Amino acid sequence: MALPEHGANPHTVYEKLNMKQPTHVMDFSENVNPAGPPKEVANEWPQLMEKLSVYPDPQGEPFLSAVGKFHLIDTDCLFAGNGAAELLTFVAERYRGKRAIVVHPTFSEYEATLSAKNVEVIRVLSEEKLGFQFPVEQIMEEMGTSDVLYLCTPNNPTGMMPNEIDLLKIIQYGVEVSCEIVLDEAFIDFVDESLSFIPKLTEYPHVIVVRSMTKMYAVPGIRLGYVAANKTVISEMKTLAPHWNVNGIAAHIGAICLQEDEYRQQAIEHSNREREKLSGFLLEKGCEVTASVTNFLSFTVGAHRDSKKLYVDLLRKGIVLRHSENFLGMDGRWFRIGMKNEPEMTVLKEVLAEWFEEN
Ligand SMILES: Cc1ncc(COP(=O)(O)O)c(C=O)c1O
C-alpha cells in the first residue's frame, strides 16, 4: 500500500485506501498555522483584486524588500519563489551531477529534486534508538567527499533542531572541506527567529537558507517562499527562474504578512502550548514522542500496539494523521501531528484516549 507522499489533501489518502471519506475531516497531517492567514490579508482583499489585471514586479516586489527589511539583509542576497518547493528545485540545479548528503528521516523533496538533477545522494540516518538526534560525526565523515549537505532546521518530521554548537561545528567544517550547506528553515518561524542562520550568511557564504511563507502565515495556496544566500548564488538562481515567477497577489500578501509581529508571537505561543500538552498526553499513554520544538511532533505507539490499525481507525473517524511510510527510519511506525486549534486538539486527544483504551 503506497500512501501519498505528502501531508494535506486528505482525500488522496481515502481514495488510495478505498475508504469513504467522512463528511467532517480533521487533517492533522498538514502543519500550517491553525489561526489561518493574518486578518489584514482579508482586509486588503479588495485592493489585492486590482493586482489581477497587471503584470507583477519581476523581482517579486514588494515582497522582496519586505523580506530584506525583516532580516536586515540586502535584497541582492534574496530570491523569491513559488514556495520553498519551487526554490528547492532551483537550489538542486546548483548541484547537478554532484554529490549531496541528505539526513533522514526528512522532507522527501530534497531527494526528489536532487535525483531529478542526477545528483548522487548519500543518505545519513538520525537513528530512532538515539532519539533521532542529528548524527553530527557521521554527517562530518561524509562531508569531506560531498559537495553539499542538506539540513532541515527544524527537521520535518521530527520537529528537532540541531543544537547551535553542533550546527556551527558542521558549518565551519563545511568551509574546511568545501562542502556547501543548504538549511531549510521552513518551520523556524514557530521556534525563534533569532535561531535563523540568515544573519550569519555574510560570515558563511557557503550556506544557502530556504524559507517558506506557507507554514507560519497559513498561505499554502498562494505559493510563496524565498532563498537567502550570497549574491553569486542568488544571481545564478535568477537565471533559472521564469520571468514573473512570483505572482503579484502573493508578493503583496507576503509583504503584509511580514509586518504581523503579534500574529507571529501568538502562533509561537499556541504551538508551544499545544505541542507540550499533546506530548505529555502521548507519553502518559506509553508512546514515544520526538523532542520537537516546532508546530508538529511525531510519535509512535510502541511495538505492542498495531500502528497501521491506529491510522485506519482514526481515518474512519475523520482524523487524518501523517503516516511515515516514506520517511526513512520511521517506516510507517511513527505518525506526525500538526498542531490545530484547541477544540480540535481536544477532539484528537479524546479519540486517541478511546483508541488506547481499546488497544
Ligand atoms: C521542510 C519543508 N520544507 C519546505 C516545504 C515546502 O514549503 P512550501 O509550501 O513553501 O513550498 C515543506 C512543505 O511541507 C516542508 O515540510
mmCIF file of C-alpha atoms in Angstrom, residues 95-312:
data_model
loop_
_atom_site.group_PDB
_atom_site.id
_atom_site.type_symbol
_atom_site.label_atom_id
_atom_site.label_comp_id
_atom_site.label_asym_id
_atom_site.label_seq_id
_atom_site.Cartn_x
_atom_site.Cartn_y
_atom_site.Cartn_z
ATOM 1 C CA TYR A 95 24.500 20.533 -7.599
ATOM 2 C CA ARG A 96 23.703 18.831 -10.913
ATOM 3 C CA GLY A 97 25.836 15.718 -11.335
ATOM 4 C CA LYS A 98 27.482 16.227 -7.932
ATOM 5 C CA ARG A 99 27.215 14.567 -4.519
ATOM 6 C CA ALA A 100 24.793 15.578 -1.757
ATOM 7 C CA ILE A 101 24.191 14.398 1.808
ATOM 8 C CA VAL A 102 20.590 14.119 2.977
ATOM 9 C CA VAL A 103 19.904 13.363 6.651
ATOM 10 C CA HIS A 104 16.872 11.108 7.125
ATOM 11 C CA PRO A 105 14.098 10.887 8.140
ATOM 12 C CA THR A 106 13.350 14.182 6.442
ATOM 13 C CA PHE A 107 11.291 16.082 3.851
ATOM 14 C CA SER A 108 11.081 13.989 0.678
ATOM 15 C CA GLU A 109 11.577 16.911 -1.727
ATOM 16 C CA TYR A 110 15.336 17.106 -1.092
ATOM 17 C CA GLU A 111 15.951 13.710 -2.646
ATOM 18 C CA ALA A 112 13.238 14.185 -5.258
ATOM 19 C CA THR A 113 14.711 17.463 -6.561
ATOM 20 C CA LEU A 114 18.326 16.276 -6.305
ATOM 21 C CA SER A 115 17.676 12.965 -8.049
ATOM 22 C CA ALA A 116 15.992 14.832 -10.907
ATOM 23 C CA LYS A 117 19.325 16.641 -11.443
ATOM 24 C CA ASN A 118 21.384 13.441 -11.402
ATOM 25 C CA VAL A 119 22.863 14.229 -8.018
ATOM 26 C CA GLU A 120 24.347 11.273 -6.155
ATOM 27 C CA VAL A 121 22.524 11.260 -2.815
ATOM 28 C CA ILE A 122 24.346 9.993 0.282
ATOM 29 C CA ARG A 123 21.858 9.058 2.990
ATOM 30 C CA VAL A 124 22.773 9.541 6.637
ATOM 31 C CA LEU A 125 20.323 8.376 9.286
ATOM 32 C CA SER A 126 19.236 10.075 12.501
ATOM 33 C CA GLU A 127 18.566 6.901 14.410
ATOM 34 C CA GLU A 128 15.343 6.122 16.213
ATOM 35 C CA LYS A 129 17.210 4.411 19.057
ATOM 36 C CA LEU A 130 19.175 7.636 19.600
ATOM 37 C CA GLY A 131 16.010 9.727 19.700
ATOM 38 C CA PHE A 132 16.518 10.977 16.105
ATOM 39 C CA GLN A 133 19.353 13.303 17.215
ATOM 40 C CA PHE A 134 21.294 14.731 14.245
ATOM 41 C CA PRO A 135 24.257 12.349 13.746
ATOM 42 C CA VAL A 136 26.950 15.029 13.739
ATOM 43 C CA GLU A 137 30.004 12.735 13.451
ATOM 44 C CA GLN A 138 28.525 10.689 10.591
ATOM 45 C CA ILE A 139 27.489 13.830 8.749
ATOM 46 C CA MET A 140 31.015 15.224 9.051
ATOM 47 C CA GLU A 141 32.531 11.948 7.846
ATOM 48 C CA GLU A 142 30.600 12.262 4.571
ATOM 49 C CA MET A 143 31.197 15.982 4.121
ATOM 50 C CA GLY A 144 34.831 15.552 3.024
ATOM 51 C CA THR A 145 33.725 13.826 -0.174
ATOM 52 C CA SER A 146 30.439 15.663 -0.789
ATOM 53 C CA ASP A 147 29.533 18.938 -2.482
ATOM 54 C CA VAL A 148 26.570 19.832 -0.315
ATOM 55 C CA LEU A 149 24.773 18.892 2.881
ATOM 56 C CA TYR A 150 21.012 19.404 3.203
ATOM 57 C CA LEU A 151 19.698 20.010 6.719
ATOM 58 C CA CYS A 152 16.128 20.725 7.699
ATOM 59 C CA THR A 153 16.198 23.037 10.739
ATOM 60 C CA PRO A 154 13.880 22.251 12.475
ATOM 61 C CA ASN A 155 13.512 18.892 10.826
ATOM 62 C CA ASN A 156 10.322 17.636 9.244
ATOM 63 C CA PRO A 157 9.009 15.151 10.540
ATOM 64 C CA THR A 158 10.793 15.053 13.932
ATOM 65 C CA GLY A 159 10.491 18.779 14.644
ATOM 66 C CA MET A 160 14.005 18.676 16.096
ATOM 67 C CA MET A 161 16.759 21.286 15.775
ATOM 68 C CA PRO A 162 20.455 20.504 15.923
ATOM 69 C CA ASN A 163 21.926 22.380 18.881
ATOM 70 C CA GLU A 164 23.615 25.664 17.947
ATOM 71 C CA ILE A 165 27.129 24.439 18.772
ATOM 72 C CA ASP A 166 26.780 21.297 16.621
ATOM 73 C CA LEU A 167 25.291 23.252 13.748
ATOM 74 C CA LEU A 168 28.127 25.761 13.801
ATOM 75 C CA LYS A 169 30.687 22.941 14.013
ATOM 76 C CA ILE A 170 29.173 21.355 10.886
ATOM 77 C CA ILE A 171 29.037 24.681 9.068
ATOM 78 C CA GLN A 172 32.624 25.588 9.930
ATOM 79 C CA TYR A 173 33.779 22.148 8.802
ATOM 80 C CA GLY A 174 31.990 22.826 5.517
ATOM 81 C CA VAL A 175 34.418 25.725 4.912
ATOM 82 C CA GLU A 176 37.397 23.425 5.521
ATOM 83 C CA VAL A 177 36.267 20.671 3.153
ATOM 84 C CA SER A 178 34.424 22.852 0.574
ATOM 85 C CA CYS A 179 31.015 21.378 1.285
ATOM 86 C CA GLU A 180 28.132 23.804 0.885
ATOM 87 C CA ILE A 181 25.200 23.662 3.312
ATOM 88 C CA VAL A 182 21.531 24.099 2.449
ATOM 89 C CA LEU A 183 19.430 24.891 5.513
ATOM 90 C CA ASP A 184 15.684 24.511 5.121
ATOM 91 C CA GLU A 185 14.159 26.827 7.718
ATOM 92 C CA ALA A 186 10.547 26.310 6.605
ATOM 93 C CA PHE A 187 9.407 25.818 10.212
ATOM 94 C CA ILE A 188 11.833 28.011 12.120
ATOM 95 C CA ASP A 189 9.254 30.822 12.468
ATOM 96 C CA PHE A 190 7.480 28.668 15.072
ATOM 97 C CA VAL A 191 10.652 28.248 17.102
ATOM 98 C CA ASP A 192 12.548 31.505 17.443
ATOM 99 C CA GLU A 193 13.555 33.862 14.640
ATOM 100 C CA SER A 194 16.813 34.536 16.469
ATOM 101 C CA LEU A 195 17.860 30.944 15.667
ATOM 102 C CA SER A 196 17.716 31.584 11.918
ATOM 103 C CA PHE A 197 21.077 31.350 10.176
ATOM 104 C CA ILE A 198 20.270 34.268 7.861
ATOM 105 C CA PRO A 199 22.160 36.948 9.886
ATOM 106 C CA LYS A 200 25.319 34.779 9.727
ATOM 107 C CA LEU A 201 25.301 34.382 5.931
ATOM 108 C CA THR A 202 27.858 37.170 5.348
ATOM 109 C CA GLU A 203 30.292 35.255 7.560
ATOM 110 C CA TYR A 204 29.489 31.890 5.933
ATOM 111 C CA PRO A 205 28.919 32.392 2.197
ATOM 112 C CA HIS A 206 28.818 28.613 1.576
ATOM 113 C CA VAL A 207 25.414 28.421 3.299
ATOM 114 C CA ILE A 208 22.073 28.741 1.474
ATOM 115 C CA VAL A 209 18.902 29.251 3.524
ATOM 116 C CA VAL A 210 15.469 28.296 2.165
ATOM 117 C CA ARG A 211 12.363 29.814 3.790
ATOM 118 C CA SER A 212 8.661 29.214 3.305
ATOM 119 C CA MET A 213 5.798 31.664 3.924
ATOM 120 C CA THR A 214 3.314 28.778 3.834
ATOM 121 C CA LYS A 215 3.574 27.441 7.356
ATOM 122 C CA MET A 216 3.590 30.417 9.723
ATOM 123 C CA TYR A 217 1.163 32.545 7.701
ATOM 124 C CA ALA A 218 -1.175 29.710 6.678
ATOM 125 C CA VAL A 219 -0.987 30.577 2.986
ATOM 126 C CA PRO A 220 -0.122 27.320 1.173
ATOM 127 C CA GLY A 221 -2.475 28.298 -1.653
ATOM 128 C CA ILE A 222 -0.523 31.348 -2.823
ATOM 129 C CA ARG A 223 2.873 29.558 -3.051
ATOM 130 C CA LEU A 224 5.495 31.898 -1.629
ATOM 131 C CA GLY A 225 8.969 31.475 -0.193
ATOM 132 C CA TYR A 226 12.483 32.853 -0.503
ATOM 133 C CA VAL A 227 16.127 31.918 -0.565
ATOM 134 C CA ALA A 228 18.791 33.898 1.293
ATOM 135 C CA ALA A 229 22.376 33.349 0.153
ATOM 136 C CA ASN A 230 25.449 35.127 -1.153
ATOM 137 C CA LYS A 231 24.977 37.403 -4.183
ATOM 138 C CA THR A 232 26.606 34.986 -6.652
ATOM 139 C CA VAL A 233 24.284 32.129 -5.716
ATOM 140 C CA ILE A 234 21.305 34.455 -5.994
ATOM 141 C CA SER A 235 22.357 35.780 -9.439
ATOM 142 C CA GLU A 236 22.730 32.198 -10.699
ATOM 143 C CA MET A 237 19.320 31.282 -9.313
ATOM 144 C CA LYS A 238 17.701 34.211 -11.113
ATOM 145 C CA THR A 239 18.835 32.771 -14.455
ATOM 146 C CA LEU A 240 16.923 29.543 -13.722
ATOM 147 C CA ALA A 241 13.546 31.046 -12.908
ATOM 148 C CA PRO A 242 10.995 32.172 -15.479
ATOM 149 C CA HIS A 243 10.275 35.886 -15.680
ATOM 150 C CA TRP A 244 7.488 36.985 -13.245
ATOM 151 C CA ASN A 245 7.859 33.733 -11.305
ATOM 152 C CA VAL A 246 6.085 35.211 -8.251
ATOM 153 C CA ASN A 247 2.515 36.331 -8.833
ATOM 154 C CA GLY A 248 1.559 39.878 -7.835
ATOM 155 C CA ILE A 249 -1.074 38.895 -5.287
ATOM 156 C CA ALA A 250 1.350 36.576 -3.497
ATOM 157 C CA ALA A 251 4.046 39.274 -3.453
ATOM 158 C CA HIS A 252 1.642 41.730 -1.778
ATOM 159 C CA ILE A 253 0.278 39.166 0.678
ATOM 160 C CA GLY A 254 3.836 38.230 1.646
ATOM 161 C CA ALA A 255 4.695 41.869 2.393
ATOM 162 C CA ILE A 256 1.564 42.207 4.557
ATOM 163 C CA CYS A 257 2.349 39.016 6.478
ATOM 164 C CA LEU A 258 5.866 40.018 7.417
ATOM 165 C CA GLN A 259 4.519 43.019 9.349
ATOM 166 C CA GLU A 260 2.473 40.769 11.651
ATOM 167 C CA ASP A 261 4.587 40.661 14.827
ATOM 168 C CA GLU A 262 1.737 39.946 17.215
ATOM 169 C CA TYR A 263 0.250 37.246 14.973
ATOM 170 C CA ARG A 264 3.651 35.521 14.884
ATOM 171 C CA GLN A 265 4.084 35.697 18.640
ATOM 172 C CA GLN A 266 0.627 34.226 19.239
ATOM 173 C CA ALA A 267 1.352 31.404 16.801
ATOM 174 C CA ILE A 268 4.580 30.511 18.612
ATOM 175 C CA GLU A 269 2.826 30.511 21.979
ATOM 176 C CA HIS A 270 -0.051 28.400 20.643
ATOM 177 C CA SER A 271 2.280 25.907 19.012
ATOM 178 C CA ASN A 272 4.429 25.520 22.152
ATOM 179 C CA ARG A 273 1.400 25.170 24.404
ATOM 180 C CA GLU A 274 -0.455 22.596 22.288
ATOM 181 C CA ARG A 275 2.685 20.599 21.468
ATOM 182 C CA GLU A 276 3.643 20.341 25.134
ATOM 183 C CA LYS A 277 0.104 19.285 26.118
ATOM 184 C CA LEU A 278 -0.072 16.678 23.361
ATOM 185 C CA SER A 279 3.405 15.415 24.067
ATOM 186 C CA GLY A 280 2.563 14.988 27.780
ATOM 187 C CA PHE A 281 -0.641 13.152 26.869
ATOM 188 C CA LEU A 282 1.104 10.750 24.482
ATOM 189 C CA LEU A 283 3.925 9.985 26.916
ATOM 190 C CA GLU A 284 1.348 9.226 29.589
ATOM 191 C CA LYS A 285 -0.247 6.728 27.185
ATOM 192 C CA GLY A 286 3.063 4.915 26.777
ATOM 193 C CA CYS A 287 4.009 6.375 23.390
ATOM 194 C CA GLU A 288 7.411 7.633 22.281
ATOM 195 C CA VAL A 289 7.451 11.259 21.169
ATOM 196 C CA THR A 290 10.110 13.245 19.277
ATOM 197 C CA ALA A 291 11.723 16.207 21.064
ATOM 198 C CA SER A 292 10.061 18.665 18.701
ATOM 199 C CA VAL A 293 10.460 22.420 19.094
ATOM 200 C CA THR A 294 8.031 23.429 16.357
ATOM 201 C CA ASN A 295 4.345 23.205 15.412
ATOM 202 C CA PHE A 296 4.217 19.437 14.888
ATOM 203 C CA LEU A 297 5.606 16.367 16.569
ATOM 204 C CA SER A 298 5.974 12.720 15.710
ATOM 205 C CA PHE A 299 5.035 9.790 17.898
ATOM 206 C CA THR A 300 4.912 6.013 17.855
ATOM 207 C CA VAL A 301 2.501 3.804 19.757
ATOM 208 C CA GLY A 302 5.179 1.223 20.569
ATOM 209 C CA ALA A 303 5.763 -2.325 19.325
ATOM 210 C CA HIS A 304 2.959 -3.812 21.448
ATOM 211 C CA ARG A 305 0.295 -1.880 19.516
ATOM 212 C CA ASP A 306 -0.670 -2.009 15.832
ATOM 213 C CA SER A 307 0.233 1.337 14.254
ATOM 214 C CA LYS A 308 -1.476 0.561 10.908
ATOM 215 C CA LYS A 309 -4.686 -0.144 12.797
ATOM 216 C CA LEU A 310 -4.410 3.197 14.589
ATOM 217 C CA TYR A 311 -4.015 5.019 11.266
ATOM 218 C CA VAL A 312 -7.041 3.359 9.657
#
